[in-house]
Amino acid sequence: MNIMLFHSTYGLRPAVRAAADRLRAAGHEVWTPDLFEGRTFETVEEGMAFNDETGKDELLKRAVLAAAPYSERGLVYAGFSLGASVAQTLALGDEKAVGLLLLHGTSDIAESASVDELPVQLHVAEPDQFETDDWLSAWYLQMQRTGADVEIYRYAGAGHLYTDPDLPDYDAEAAEATWKVALGFLDSL
């Protein structure tokens, strides 16, 4: 598979590169665009402030420009938290998208969004301060309405960004379970 993997609000950190290497080792071609142009952050608050300063439209523009040279190949869009939000937006707008792998995040869905049975897999903590139960229920129903084929996996007791070993949220057991299921998902596409 050809995978476009977007980083979280912390920026393009070692954990994102390690995830890309893990996917490559499983036989996938992976790109990790740097939407923050070299900036990384130590806290969510710093990353969110930069995100707000840069603006959602600019970040999406950067993401579209990064994906454009490869979209003809049929991409799996993937991302961590903020990057999952970006990946979701791009996948729902790319008729050649092959799949969508969301780690720790989702996004609003345009009323006009429509896909043809796009395979979607979401992995989130339970509970998750950024992905509440009510939000996830509404998100799931909206994704179903678009025509997506959605699977959701929840990890009790894990922190929000539980796959990043350099953050306090890290949960080794939940991270390994996530990667096992996610790699199976990618192999099925």
XYZ file of C-alpha atoms in Angstrom:
189
model
C 0.000 0.000 0.000
C 0.920 3.625 -0.521
C 0.402 5.418 2.794
C 0.367 9.163 3.489
C 0.972 9.433 7.264
C 0.307 12.769 9.001
C 1.797 13.798 12.361
C 0.012 15.024 15.473
C -0.053 18.523 16.933
C 3.369 17.749 18.436
C 4.859 17.853 14.924
C 6.933 15.336 13.002
C 8.497 13.604 16.011
C 10.553 10.402 16.244
C 7.418 8.336 17.003
C 5.932 9.257 13.611
C 9.141 8.291 11.835
C 9.243 5.027 13.816
C 5.643 4.290 12.828
C 6.507 4.935 9.183
C 9.495 2.581 9.487
C 7.252 -0.069 11.015
C 4.850 0.262 8.082
C 7.724 0.121 5.600
C 9.056 -3.031 7.263
C 5.615 -4.556 6.617
C 6.054 -3.830 2.899
C 4.282 -0.495 2.529
C 5.496 2.705 0.880
C 5.064 5.578 3.334
C 5.356 9.362 3.163
C 5.421 11.558 6.276
C 4.891 15.179 5.259
C 5.914 17.825 7.763
C 2.918 20.146 7.980
C 4.676 22.253 10.626
C 7.768 22.886 8.454
C 10.295 21.594 10.976
C 8.621 22.747 14.179
C 7.980 20.252 16.983
C 6.450 20.901 20.383
C 6.805 19.538 23.903
C 3.180 20.102 24.945
C -0.244 19.827 23.351
C -0.887 23.467 24.243
C 2.195 24.677 22.334
C 1.268 22.564 19.325
C -2.338 23.729 19.360
C -1.246 27.365 19.592
C 0.964 26.881 16.519
C -1.865 25.041 14.778
C -4.274 27.899 15.509
C -1.716 30.494 14.389
C -1.034 28.645 11.135
C -4.722 27.963 10.513
C -6.638 24.872 9.442
C -6.876 25.993 5.816
C -3.107 26.436 5.521
C -2.421 23.035 7.117
C -4.906 21.366 4.752
C -3.304 23.148 1.804
C 0.108 21.797 2.855
C -1.368 18.306 3.230
C -3.037 18.405 -0.186
C 0.203 19.574 -1.809
C 2.111 16.755 -0.088
C -0.378 14.089 -1.182
C -1.054 15.343 -4.715
C 1.998 13.754 -6.410
C 0.975 10.326 -5.086
C -2.837 10.370 -5.112
C -3.055 8.782 -8.580
C -1.540 5.652 -7.047
C -4.455 5.265 -4.654
C -3.448 6.288 -1.141
C -4.272 5.055 2.301
C -4.504 8.232 4.348
C -3.393 7.853 7.950
C -2.595 10.116 10.853
C -2.123 10.661 14.549
C -4.649 12.878 16.379
C -4.525 16.202 14.469
C -2.969 14.244 11.599
C -5.921 11.853 11.676
C -8.221 14.833 11.241
C -6.186 15.926 8.220
C -6.089 12.373 6.827
C -9.863 12.035 7.171
C -10.508 15.302 5.335
C -8.223 14.309 2.462
C -9.533 10.739 2.197
C -13.153 11.896 2.020
C -12.196 14.277 -0.787
C -10.061 11.862 -2.831
C -12.070 9.509 -5.023
C -8.959 7.352 -5.496
C -8.415 6.866 -1.731
C -7.957 3.189 -0.883
C -8.372 3.417 2.892
C -8.287 5.586 5.992
C -6.386 4.689 9.176
C -7.142 7.023 12.074
C -5.008 6.896 15.210
C -6.270 8.942 18.154
C -8.468 11.331 16.214
C -11.330 12.196 13.902
C -12.726 15.335 12.315
C -15.937 17.020 11.291
C -17.545 15.555 8.180
C -18.900 17.728 5.401
C -22.586 17.185 4.621
C -21.682 16.593 0.990
C -19.036 13.939 1.742
C -19.619 10.682 -0.085
C -17.411 7.637 -0.614
C -17.917 4.214 -2.108
C -17.408 1.798 0.807
C -14.080 3.372 1.813
C -12.490 1.112 4.463
C -11.926 3.129 7.645
C -10.305 1.998 10.867
C -10.192 4.159 14.011
C -8.119 3.481 17.143
C -8.805 5.646 20.215
C -8.380 5.606 23.971
C -11.366 4.958 26.215
C -12.099 7.448 27.612
C -10.450 10.102 25.456
C -10.783 13.788 26.320
C -10.612 14.768 22.648
C -12.812 11.950 21.295
C -15.750 11.705 23.703
C -18.313 8.898 23.526
C -21.047 11.245 22.258
C -18.743 12.674 19.596
C -17.658 9.205 18.450
C -21.250 7.988 18.207
C -22.223 10.955 16.043
C -19.013 10.636 14.002
C -19.673 6.935 13.372
C -23.207 7.608 12.137
C -21.999 10.418 9.871
C -19.228 8.243 8.432
C -21.799 5.510 7.768
C -23.919 8.102 5.945
C -20.979 8.939 3.659
C -20.777 5.294 2.583
C -17.628 4.424 4.556
C -17.081 0.941 6.002
C -16.019 1.830 9.564
C -14.337 -0.182 12.334
C -13.670 1.397 15.744
C -11.239 0.015 18.326
C -11.168 1.433 21.874
C -8.370 0.958 24.413
C -9.507 1.243 28.025
C -7.230 3.212 30.293
C -4.808 4.346 27.579
C -3.886 8.025 27.224
C -4.909 10.053 24.161
C -1.691 9.616 22.132
C -0.888 6.184 23.567
C 1.243 4.985 20.629
C 3.991 7.596 21.182
C 6.636 6.122 23.535
C 8.072 9.589 24.254
C 4.848 10.939 25.761
C 3.197 10.385 29.162
C 0.121 8.937 27.361
C 2.137 5.947 26.126
C 0.633 2.514 26.761
C 2.844 -0.273 25.386
C 0.133 -2.938 25.445
C -2.465 -0.760 23.729
C 0.128 0.441 21.189
C 1.118 -3.105 20.216
C -2.529 -4.167 19.963
C -3.212 -1.155 17.749
C -0.331 -1.905 15.408
C -1.288 -5.569 15.126
C -4.859 -4.705 14.109
C -3.795 -1.777 11.897
C -1.268 -3.879 9.974
C -3.954 -6.516 9.413
C -6.279 -3.785 8.144
C -3.653 -2.514 5.701
C -2.936 -6.054 4.476
C -6.651 -6.511 3.747
C -6.828 -3.515 1.402
